[in-house]
Amino acid sequence: MTDDFELPEFSTREAQAIARTSFDVEGTASPLPSYIDRNFRIDGRDGQRWVLKIANAQTDPSEIEFECVAMDALATAGLTIQTPVVRRVQGQALRPAVTTAGAEHTARIVTYLEGTLLADAGRPTDALLADLGASLARVDRALADVSHPAQHRVLQWDLARAAWIADDLAHIGDPERRAWVEQALLQYRARIAPEIQRLPRGIIHNDANDYNVLVRGDRVAGLFDFGDMVETCRVFECVIAATYAAFHRPDDPIEAIAQLVSGYHSVTPLEELELELFADSVRTRLAVSVVSSAKTAAADPDHDYASVSEAGAWRLLQILSECGPTVVRDRLRAACEMSERPRAGRSTDALVRDRARHLGPSLSVSYATPLKIVRGRMQYLFDADDRAYLDCVNNVCHVGHCHPSVVRALVDQAGQLNTNTRYLGDALVEYAERLVATLPEHLEVCFMVCSGSEANELALRMARTTTQRHDVVVLDHAYHGNTSALVELSPYKFDGRGGRGRPEHVHVVPAPDPYRAAADIDGAAFAEQTVGATLHQAAADARRPAALFAESLLGCGGQVVPPPGYLARAFELVREAGGLAVADEVQVGFGRVGTHMWAFEAQGARPDIVTMGKPIGNGHPMAAVVTTRAIADSFANGMEYFNTFGGNPVSCRVGLAVLDALQSDALQQRAQTVGAQLQAGLRELATRHPLIGDVRGMGMFVGIELVQDRVTKAPAAEQASAVVQHCRTHGVLLSTDGPLHNVLKLKPPLPFDEVDAVLLLGALDRALGSIG
Ligand code: PMP
């Protein structure tokens, strides 16, 4: 949204002539300041003062009409404050006004309000602020009787549309200020934007700033400038007024806000949700304001646009960034005499303590000061104070945390039936059909299980039963699951702390890591040199493997994309040696790579068995193995495969809803476009931050490898942790991975969009800047 207005060109003489001829007002004109219109004060001969407003040519006349209708309604509403009264001559409020150059504008005249501006009245008392709140509530009540098509106008100052500032963040050059604005935008997108439809609506003045409010002592005397009126969330009326009033109480801005809110509430009770979102709404208004002036200043660098309120805006933005939404909410609730909100559940400290008491110490927790997360929505998580975080790591809640249609599918089926695969039911068959349809034709038989580990465990049994062999080839640093058999297949575990080293039946081949390889590697040749050589040696040792297990992209190995041709050749080699190729898609499947539904497809590889988990149920514990008819048949050797929970109707309905959401929300395409944008942004960061050794990934599976030196590639693990910590304090959740613990991994829920990418890049830029 832009507002490049040209002010209409009229001299004071011309203004006087318009007043006289069009409005029957004889008087002297003097110019008044205005943002978008040409305004004059007309001092009438009879002592009456007026404002002549000549609208700029871009203003839609219907919006001016809307203003007039609203001012009429207020003039007759019996308000205790003054509002401008529209002068009508022969019933007409609007008259054409033509410049000497021939441009036609719309002119009108309203009464001039006398009094002291709130901006000039010094420190506002509690009583004045409460009266301002109450006065605005009465204005809004009167505006409820107005109905005009222009109330639905699209306005950059409508906080319900504040998301536009994402396109103009670059105008804020100072990193600290930029961080405050970006954090405000993040909270707006996570907390306010999704609630816009639930907030009570109404026509509001929408700009009760300190230059539009007149005061007399402890009372509000008048309100003018109805040029930003719009139908929107009614709480924004109070939010905007509170924002500006707070500038005049720099020592206790939150108290000032609370006084104003209590005044509004005493006339029109505010709802809990409105108070819940109040502090972040103020931050939003501040962000809109500072971005708007930065943008205007950039368009006209010769003009000094630094407004008086700008310093106050930055200060308040900082205060609100630091205090969190509940501090303000609690203060507002108290001011409105609402009961205190009981704290739900245990404190973070109590949870750390009590968790240690009854849960195994081998459970880990993220961050030195752990986060208590109480709810999730799409790409956001919310802590106990309802502060929102952008989740950049959870690839399980694939279509978005608590995606509404997935939740509905789960609840509906759970309320109807949950049982096992020994009864016939539609959901299981439907799900198998839908899942198989996403895969290459030869993969046609499904087994439903409950976790990625169970899927790999079953794949392992299948491979062993089918080939009648025991050994397995795995890639270095791989993780395939938490069972005894799978820890043995996971160098990430058996080579790590507490690991027992490589078992004899496991053959580890080097990870196909283009960044850490000694020289440029050709995928197929690398497969020959590593997998081929290992298979050869295994045959010589009479230890022919049952399978090669490979993640299509390496997760725990450090978000590695194998070189083109690697996976395809590796799978062929194992097949040529009589083993099976197992693609572990537990991390990367279901469209995350953007170009394809499955990452092995993006690698041009043909697996015999595919295992899937994590994203398959969007957080519901389900997983699957899909294989060929021949392998499935040879596994059916008489021993039943039964899995109590695998394939239950609730899981299958959830799985179907995930597939539907992927399609309806076009998430695979989004992974591709946003992933490309993100990687491009990261490459740009790499030009400025030498810590970044490598940026890699596919779609929304991205790794940033940090190094102390780009030549030696010495890992920068501590710096990677510091980046993670810094980003957390700025509302962005990431984590590290890789054998050297120096890879920042990004694999967010797929609703993560272009603006999230901008916010993530901003946070990373500052984090890297702060430790670089
Ligand atoms: N395979 C891969 C590639 C994984 O990343 C994981 C989990 N991190 C698993 C298998 C095991 O899945 P689960 O934790 O669901 O048992």
Short mmCIF file of C-alpha atoms in Angstrom, two decimals, residues 319-736:
data_model
loop_
_atom_site.label_atom_id
_atom_site.label_comp_id
_atom_site.label_asym_id
_atom_site.label_seq_id
_atom_site.Cartn_x
_atom_site.Cartn_y
_atom_site.Cartn_z
CA ILE A 319 9.64 -1.20 26.14
CA LEU A 320 6.85 -3.36 24.74
CA SER A 321 9.31 -5.67 22.95
CA GLU A 322 11.01 -6.33 26.24
CA CYS A 323 8.04 -6.76 28.55
CA GLY A 324 5.91 -9.37 26.77
CA PRO A 325 2.16 -9.32 26.19
CA THR A 326 0.94 -10.64 29.52
CA VAL A 327 2.48 -7.89 31.64
CA VAL A 328 0.37 -5.36 29.77
CA ARG A 329 -2.67 -7.62 29.64
CA ASP A 330 -2.61 -8.12 33.40
CA ARG A 331 -2.29 -4.39 33.97
CA LEU A 332 -5.21 -3.67 31.62
CA ARG A 333 -7.35 -6.34 33.26
CA ALA A 334 -6.69 -4.81 36.65
CA ALA A 335 -7.56 -1.34 35.34
CA CYS A 336 -10.81 -2.75 33.92
CA GLU A 337 -11.50 -4.53 37.20
CA MET A 338 -11.44 -7.90 35.54
CA SER A 339 -10.37 -10.86 37.64
CA GLU A 340 -6.74 -11.90 37.54
CA ARG A 341 -6.00 -14.63 35.02
CA PRO A 342 -4.87 -17.72 36.95
CA ARG A 343 -1.52 -19.02 35.72
CA ALA A 344 -2.12 -22.30 33.95
CA GLY A 345 0.04 -25.22 35.05
CA ARG A 346 3.48 -25.24 36.58
CA SER A 347 6.22 -22.69 36.16
CA THR A 348 9.22 -23.45 33.98
CA ASP A 349 11.40 -24.00 37.05
CA ALA A 350 8.88 -26.36 38.61
CA LEU A 351 8.61 -28.33 35.39
CA VAL A 352 12.38 -28.73 35.12
CA ARG A 353 12.48 -29.96 38.71
CA ASP A 354 9.47 -32.26 38.52
CA ARG A 355 10.42 -33.68 35.17
CA ALA A 356 13.76 -34.75 36.61
CA ARG A 357 11.94 -36.48 39.45
CA HIS A 358 9.88 -38.93 37.45
CA LEU A 359 11.25 -38.95 33.94
CA GLY A 360 14.38 -40.54 32.59
CA PRO A 361 17.45 -38.33 32.62
CA SER A 362 18.28 -39.38 29.06
CA LEU A 363 15.50 -37.06 27.85
CA SER A 364 17.03 -33.82 26.67
CA VAL A 365 15.50 -30.38 26.49
CA SER A 366 16.26 -27.47 24.20
CA TYR A 367 17.88 -24.28 25.51
CA ALA A 368 19.73 -23.61 28.76
CA THR A 369 16.57 -21.87 29.98
CA PRO A 370 13.96 -24.26 28.58
CA LEU A 371 10.81 -23.03 26.94
CA LYS A 372 7.39 -23.99 28.16
CA ILE A 373 5.28 -24.15 25.03
CA VAL A 374 1.53 -24.20 25.58
CA ARG A 375 -0.03 -23.92 22.15
CA GLY A 376 0.76 -24.00 18.46
CA ARG A 377 -0.82 -22.60 15.33
CA MET A 378 0.51 -23.24 11.84
CA GLN A 379 4.17 -22.07 11.79
CA TYR A 380 4.02 -20.60 15.29
CA LEU A 381 4.47 -21.83 18.83
CA PHE A 382 3.39 -19.88 21.90
CA ASP A 383 4.95 -19.91 25.35
CA ALA A 384 3.18 -19.67 28.68
CA ASP A 385 3.07 -15.87 28.33
CA ASP A 386 1.51 -16.32 24.90
CA ARG A 387 4.57 -14.89 23.25
CA ALA A 388 4.76 -16.24 19.71
CA TYR A 389 7.79 -17.95 18.23
CA LEU A 390 8.43 -18.71 14.60
CA ASP A 391 9.07 -22.44 14.48
CA CYS A 392 11.85 -23.11 11.98
CA VAL A 393 12.70 -26.66 13.06
CA ASN A 394 9.62 -28.79 13.50
CA ASN A 395 9.14 -30.85 10.39
CA VAL A 396 6.60 -33.05 12.19
CA CYS A 397 3.79 -30.50 12.22
CA HIS A 398 4.19 -30.47 8.50
CA VAL A 399 1.00 -28.77 7.33
CA GLY A 400 1.08 -26.46 10.36
CA HIS A 401 0.74 -26.88 14.10
CA CYS A 402 -2.83 -27.84 14.96
CA HIS A 403 -3.94 -27.50 11.35
CA PRO A 404 -7.70 -27.11 11.78
CA SER A 405 -8.80 -29.71 9.24
CA VAL A 406 -6.37 -32.29 10.61
CA VAL A 407 -7.58 -31.63 14.14
CA ARG A 408 -11.19 -31.91 12.98
CA ALA A 409 -10.52 -35.21 11.21
CA LEU A 410 -8.89 -36.56 14.35
CA VAL A 411 -11.65 -35.43 16.69
CA ASP A 412 -14.43 -36.63 14.40
CA GLN A 413 -12.98 -40.11 13.95
CA ALA A 414 -11.95 -40.42 17.61
CA GLY A 415 -15.55 -39.65 18.51
CA GLN A 416 -16.83 -42.33 16.19
CA LEU A 417 -14.52 -45.32 16.36
CA ASN A 418 -10.96 -46.30 17.05
CA THR A 419 -10.00 -49.93 16.67
CA ASN A 420 -7.42 -52.03 14.82
CA THR A 421 -6.86 -53.51 11.40
CA ARG A 422 -8.63 -56.78 12.21
CA TYR A 423 -11.99 -55.27 11.26
CA LEU A 424 -12.71 -53.98 7.83
CA GLY A 425 -12.98 -50.23 7.52
CA ASP A 426 -12.87 -47.59 4.80
CA ALA A 427 -10.23 -45.35 6.30
CA LEU A 428 -7.35 -47.84 6.10
CA VAL A 429 -7.99 -48.81 2.49
CA GLU A 430 -8.65 -45.24 1.44
CA TYR A 431 -5.43 -44.08 3.06
CA ALA A 432 -3.35 -46.86 1.50
CA GLU A 433 -4.76 -45.98 -1.92
CA ARG A 434 -4.05 -42.29 -1.50
CA LEU A 435 -0.53 -42.85 -0.17
CA VAL A 436 0.42 -45.30 -2.90
CA ALA A 437 -0.87 -42.87 -5.52
CA THR A 438 1.86 -40.41 -4.47
CA LEU A 439 4.62 -42.95 -5.12
CA PRO A 440 6.20 -44.50 -8.22
CA GLU A 441 4.13 -47.40 -9.54
CA HIS A 442 6.30 -50.23 -8.26
CA LEU A 443 5.77 -49.14 -4.66
CA GLU A 444 2.26 -50.40 -4.08
CA VAL A 445 1.92 -52.23 -0.76
CA CYS A 446 1.60 -50.40 2.58
CA PHE A 447 2.21 -51.37 6.17
CA MET A 448 0.92 -48.95 8.76
CA VAL A 449 2.95 -48.48 11.93
CA CYS A 450 3.28 -45.86 14.67
CA SER A 451 6.73 -44.31 14.48
CA GLY A 452 9.66 -43.82 12.15
CA SER A 453 11.57 -46.34 14.22
CA GLU A 454 8.84 -48.94 13.79
CA ALA A 455 8.84 -48.27 10.06
CA ASN A 456 12.59 -48.79 9.75
CA GLU A 457 12.44 -51.78 12.06
CA LEU A 458 9.83 -53.36 9.81
CA ALA A 459 11.80 -52.45 6.69
CA LEU A 460 14.82 -54.16 8.22
CA ARG A 461 12.85 -57.33 8.96
CA MET A 462 11.45 -57.31 5.45
CA ALA A 463 14.86 -56.92 3.88
CA ARG A 464 16.27 -59.70 6.01
CA THR A 465 13.35 -62.04 5.37
CA THR A 466 13.34 -61.38 1.64
CA THR A 467 17.10 -61.68 1.08
CA GLN A 468 17.76 -64.18 3.84
CA ARG A 469 20.76 -62.03 4.77
CA HIS A 470 21.56 -60.11 7.92
CA ASP A 471 24.09 -57.35 7.23
CA VAL A 472 23.23 -53.79 6.38
CA VAL A 473 25.06 -50.89 4.71
CA VAL A 474 24.42 -47.44 6.19
CA LEU A 475 25.72 -43.93 5.58
CA ASP A 476 28.01 -42.36 8.13
CA HIS A 477 26.28 -40.14 10.73
CA ALA A 478 22.87 -41.61 9.86
CA TYR A 479 20.06 -42.01 12.35
CA HIS A 480 17.32 -44.53 11.62
CA GLY A 481 15.57 -45.02 14.94
CA ASN A 482 15.56 -45.78 18.64
CA THR A 483 15.15 -49.58 18.79
CA SER A 484 18.07 -51.89 19.56
CA ALA A 485 18.32 -53.02 15.95
CA LEU A 486 18.18 -49.45 14.64
CA VAL A 487 20.68 -47.96 17.07
CA GLU A 488 22.97 -50.59 15.56
CA LEU A 489 22.24 -49.11 12.13
CA SER A 490 22.79 -45.53 13.30
CA PRO A 491 26.39 -44.26 13.43
CA TYR A 492 24.94 -41.06 14.89
CA LYS A 493 24.13 -43.19 17.96
CA PHE A 494 26.67 -45.99 18.11
CA ASP A 495 29.58 -43.62 17.45
CA GLY A 496 28.24 -41.03 19.85
CA ARG A 497 28.35 -40.67 23.62
CA GLY A 498 27.34 -43.93 25.29
CA GLY A 499 27.49 -45.75 21.95
CA ARG A 500 29.08 -49.17 21.71
CA GLY A 501 30.76 -48.69 18.36
CA ARG A 502 29.96 -50.30 15.06
CA PRO A 503 28.52 -53.81 15.22
CA GLU A 504 30.03 -56.38 12.92
CA HIS A 505 26.98 -56.75 10.69
CA VAL A 506 26.89 -53.05 9.88
CA HIS A 507 28.95 -51.56 7.04
CA VAL A 508 29.36 -47.81 7.22
CA VAL A 509 30.05 -45.85 4.05
CA PRO A 510 31.21 -42.21 4.07
CA ALA A 511 28.46 -39.62 3.97
CA PRO A 512 28.02 -38.13 0.49
CA ASP A 513 28.73 -34.64 1.81
CA PRO A 514 29.84 -32.35 -1.03
CA TYR A 515 31.00 -29.64 1.37
CA ARG A 516 33.22 -31.86 3.52
CA ALA A 517 34.55 -34.00 0.64
CA ALA A 518 38.21 -33.49 -0.21
CA ALA A 519 37.39 -32.39 -3.75
CA ASP A 520 34.38 -31.89 -5.97
CA ILE A 521 32.56 -35.19 -6.03
CA ASP A 522 30.64 -36.76 -8.83
CA GLY A 523 27.59 -38.49 -7.34
CA ALA A 524 27.72 -41.76 -9.28
CA ALA A 525 31.50 -42.03 -9.00
CA PHE A 526 31.34 -41.34 -5.27
CA ALA A 527 28.72 -44.09 -4.90
CA GLU A 528 31.03 -46.51 -6.75
CA GLN A 529 34.02 -45.54 -4.60
CA THR A 530 32.19 -45.87 -1.32
CA VAL A 531 29.09 -48.09 -1.54
CA GLY A 532 30.50 -50.13 -4.45
CA ALA A 533 33.82 -50.73 -2.71
CA THR A 534 32.12 -51.64 0.56
CA LEU A 535 29.80 -54.13 -1.15
CA HIS A 536 32.78 -55.63 -2.88
CA GLN A 537 34.66 -56.03 0.38
CA ALA A 538 31.57 -57.43 2.11
CA ALA A 539 31.20 -60.05 -0.61
CA ALA A 540 34.85 -60.96 -0.24
CA ASP A 541 34.27 -61.35 3.51
CA ALA A 542 31.13 -63.45 2.87
CA ARG A 543 29.00 -60.77 4.52
CA ARG A 544 26.63 -59.87 1.73
CA PRO A 545 24.20 -57.21 2.98
CA ALA A 546 20.42 -57.49 3.05
CA ALA A 547 20.01 -53.77 2.40
CA LEU A 548 21.37 -50.31 2.09
CA PHE A 549 19.53 -47.89 4.35
CA ALA A 550 19.85 -44.29 3.24
CA GLU A 551 18.04 -41.10 4.07
CA SER A 552 17.25 -39.42 0.78
CA LEU A 553 18.73 -36.24 2.27
CA LEU A 554 20.84 -36.55 5.40
CA GLY A 555 19.22 -35.09 8.52
CA CYS A 556 21.34 -35.82 11.59
CA GLY A 557 24.30 -35.97 9.21
CA GLY A 558 23.96 -32.18 8.91
CA GLN A 559 21.21 -31.36 6.41
CA VAL A 560 23.27 -32.74 3.55
CA VAL A 561 22.10 -32.98 -0.04
CA PRO A 562 24.00 -35.81 -1.75
CA PRO A 563 25.55 -34.89 -5.10
CA PRO A 564 23.35 -35.59 -8.12
CA GLY A 565 23.36 -39.21 -9.19
CA TYR A 566 24.64 -40.50 -5.87
CA LEU A 567 21.53 -42.05 -4.42
CA ALA A 568 20.38 -43.58 -7.71
CA ARG A 569 23.73 -45.27 -8.25
CA ALA A 570 24.04 -46.38 -4.61
CA PHE A 571 20.62 -48.03 -4.79
CA GLU A 572 21.51 -49.76 -8.07
CA LEU A 573 24.76 -51.03 -6.61
CA VAL A 574 23.09 -52.64 -3.62
CA ARG A 575 20.47 -54.22 -5.86
CA GLU A 576 23.19 -55.57 -8.14
CA ALA A 577 24.72 -57.12 -5.03
CA GLY A 578 21.42 -58.84 -4.22
CA GLY A 579 20.35 -56.45 -1.44
CA LEU A 580 17.43 -54.05 -1.14
CA ALA A 581 17.46 -50.29 -1.31
CA VAL A 582 15.62 -48.64 1.59
CA ALA A 583 14.90 -44.91 1.34
CA ASP A 584 14.34 -43.42 4.78
CA GLU A 585 11.98 -40.51 4.09
CA VAL A 586 11.05 -40.06 7.76
CA GLN A 587 12.51 -36.54 7.83
CA VAL A 588 12.21 -35.33 4.30
CA GLY A 589 9.12 -36.85 2.71
CA PHE A 590 5.70 -35.41 1.89
CA GLY A 591 6.66 -32.55 -0.38
CA ARG A 592 9.22 -30.82 1.81
CA VAL A 593 11.81 -30.79 -0.97
CA GLY A 594 9.44 -28.75 -3.10
CA THR A 595 10.07 -30.18 -6.54
CA HIS A 596 8.79 -33.64 -5.63
CA MET A 597 6.64 -35.36 -3.08
CA TRP A 598 9.54 -37.64 -2.14
CA ALA A 599 13.18 -36.66 -1.83
CA PHE A 600 14.38 -39.87 -3.48
CA GLU A 601 12.47 -38.79 -6.60
CA ALA A 602 14.34 -35.51 -6.56
CA GLN A 603 17.50 -37.64 -6.55
CA GLY A 604 16.27 -39.79 -9.43
CA ALA A 605 16.60 -42.91 -7.25
CA ARG A 606 14.50 -46.07 -7.23
CA PRO A 607 14.10 -47.58 -3.76
CA ASP A 608 12.62 -51.03 -3.05
CA ILE A 609 11.25 -49.94 0.30
CA VAL A 610 10.32 -46.48 1.52
CA THR A 611 9.87 -45.64 5.19
CA MET A 612 7.95 -42.59 6.31
CA GLY A 613 7.04 -41.02 9.64
CA LYS A 614 7.20 -37.62 11.31
CA PRO A 615 5.17 -35.41 8.90
CA ILE A 616 2.80 -38.20 7.90
CA GLY A 617 0.39 -37.51 10.77
CA ASN A 618 1.25 -33.86 11.47
CA GLY A 619 2.19 -34.83 15.03
CA HIS A 620 -0.17 -37.75 15.46
CA PRO A 621 1.93 -40.89 16.03
CA MET A 622 1.74 -42.75 12.78
CA ALA A 623 4.22 -44.00 10.20
CA ALA A 624 4.32 -46.30 7.21
CA VAL A 625 6.38 -48.63 5.10
CA VAL A 626 5.61 -48.93 1.41
CA THR A 627 7.20 -51.56 -0.79
CA THR A 628 6.78 -53.73 -3.86
CA ARG A 629 4.27 -56.54 -4.19
CA ALA A 630 7.14 -59.06 -4.47
CA ILE A 631 8.84 -57.95 -1.25
CA ALA A 632 5.53 -57.80 0.63
CA ASP A 633 4.69 -61.30 -0.55
CA SER A 634 8.03 -62.75 0.39
CA PHE A 635 7.72 -61.16 3.86
CA ALA A 636 4.37 -63.00 4.29
CA ASN A 637 6.05 -66.22 5.30
CA GLY A 638 3.27 -67.34 7.61
CA MET A 639 4.10 -65.15 10.60
CA GLU A 640 1.43 -62.52 11.05
CA TYR A 641 2.49 -58.91 11.20
CA PHE A 642 0.21 -57.25 13.72
CA ASN A 643 0.54 -53.75 15.06
CA THR A 644 -2.03 -52.80 17.70
CA PHE A 645 -2.18 -49.13 16.82
CA GLY A 646 -0.78 -49.11 13.29
CA GLY A 647 -3.45 -48.39 10.70
CA ASN A 648 -6.17 -47.56 13.20
CA PRO A 649 -9.01 -45.49 11.73
CA VAL A 650 -8.12 -42.33 13.65
CA SER A 651 -4.55 -42.40 12.30
CA CYS A 652 -5.77 -43.09 8.79
CA ARG A 653 -8.25 -40.19 8.88
CA VAL A 654 -5.48 -37.95 10.18
CA GLY A 655 -3.19 -39.16 7.39
CA LEU A 656 -5.85 -38.43 4.81
CA ALA A 657 -6.41 -34.95 6.22
CA VAL A 658 -2.66 -34.29 5.99
CA LEU A 659 -2.62 -35.29 2.33
CA ASP A 660 -5.67 -33.09 1.72
CA ALA A 661 -4.09 -30.12 3.49
CA LEU A 662 -0.87 -30.51 1.52
CA GLN A 663 -2.93 -30.20 -1.62
CA SER A 664 -5.47 -27.59 -0.62
CA ASP A 665 -2.85 -25.31 0.94
CA ALA A 666 -0.45 -25.91 -2.01
CA LEU A 667 2.34 -26.59 0.46
CA GLN A 668 4.71 -28.49 -1.80
CA GLN A 669 4.77 -25.54 -4.20
CA ARG A 670 5.26 -23.21 -1.27
CA ALA A 671 8.20 -25.29 -0.05
CA GLN A 672 9.76 -24.84 -3.47
CA THR A 673 9.27 -21.09 -3.84
CA VAL A 674 9.88 -20.07 -0.24
CA GLY A 675 12.77 -22.53 0.02
CA ALA A 676 14.41 -20.95 -3.02
CA GLN A 677 13.88 -17.46 -1.59
CA LEU A 678 15.29 -18.56 1.75
CA GLN A 679 18.38 -20.13 0.23
CA ALA A 680 19.00 -17.05 -1.91
CA GLY A 681 18.69 -14.90 1.21
CA LEU A 682 21.10 -17.14 3.09
CA ARG A 683 23.63 -16.94 0.25
CA GLU A 684 23.39 -13.18 0.48
CA LEU A 685 24.05 -13.41 4.25
CA ALA A 686 27.08 -15.57 3.44
CA THR A 687 28.57 -12.68 1.45
CA ARG A 688 28.57 -10.60 4.64
CA HIS A 689 29.14 -13.19 7.37
CA PRO A 690 32.33 -15.22 6.98
CA LEU A 691 31.04 -17.66 9.63
CA ILE A 692 28.78 -19.16 6.99
CA GLY A 693 30.79 -21.88 5.30
CA ASP A 694 27.99 -23.48 3.33
CA VAL A 695 24.32 -23.04 2.54
CA ARG A 696 22.54 -26.09 1.17
CA GLY A 697 19.22 -27.80 0.98
CA MET A 698 16.19 -28.57 -1.10
CA GLY A 699 12.90 -26.77 -0.66
CA MET A 700 12.21 -26.35 3.01
CA PHE A 701 15.02 -28.61 4.17
CA VAL A 702 17.97 -26.30 4.56
CA GLY A 703 21.31 -26.36 6.36
CA ILE A 704 23.74 -23.56 7.17
CA GLU A 705 27.16 -24.85 8.11
CA LEU A 706 29.15 -22.47 10.30
CA VAL A 707 32.93 -22.54 10.22
CA GLN A 708 35.67 -20.59 11.93
CA ASP A 709 37.66 -20.47 8.73
CA ARG A 710 36.42 -21.05 5.22
CA VAL A 711 39.69 -22.66 4.16
CA THR A 712 40.25 -25.08 7.02
CA LYS A 713 36.49 -25.50 7.54
CA ALA A 714 37.12 -25.75 11.28
CA PRO A 715 33.63 -26.14 12.73
CA ALA A 716 32.08 -23.22 14.62
CA ALA A 717 29.88 -25.22 16.97
CA GLU A 718 29.84 -22.70 19.81
CA GLN A 719 28.88 -19.95 17.43
CA ALA A 720 26.10 -22.13 16.03
CA SER A 721 24.70 -22.56 19.55
CA ALA A 722 25.01 -18.83 20.14
CA VAL A 723 23.02 -18.13 16.98
CA VAL A 724 20.31 -20.51 18.14
CA GLN A 725 20.17 -18.79 21.52
CA HIS A 726 20.15 -15.28 20.02
CA CYS A 727 17.34 -16.17 17.64
CA ARG A 728 15.25 -17.62 20.45
CA THR A 729 15.36 -14.31 22.30
CA HIS A 730 14.13 -12.71 19.09
CA GLY A 731 11.22 -15.12 18.72
CA VAL A 732 12.76 -17.52 16.20
CA LEU A 733 13.30 -21.19 17.03
CA LEU A 734 16.13 -23.10 15.35
CA SER A 735 18.49 -25.87 16.30
CA THR A 736 21.84 -27.33 15.36
#
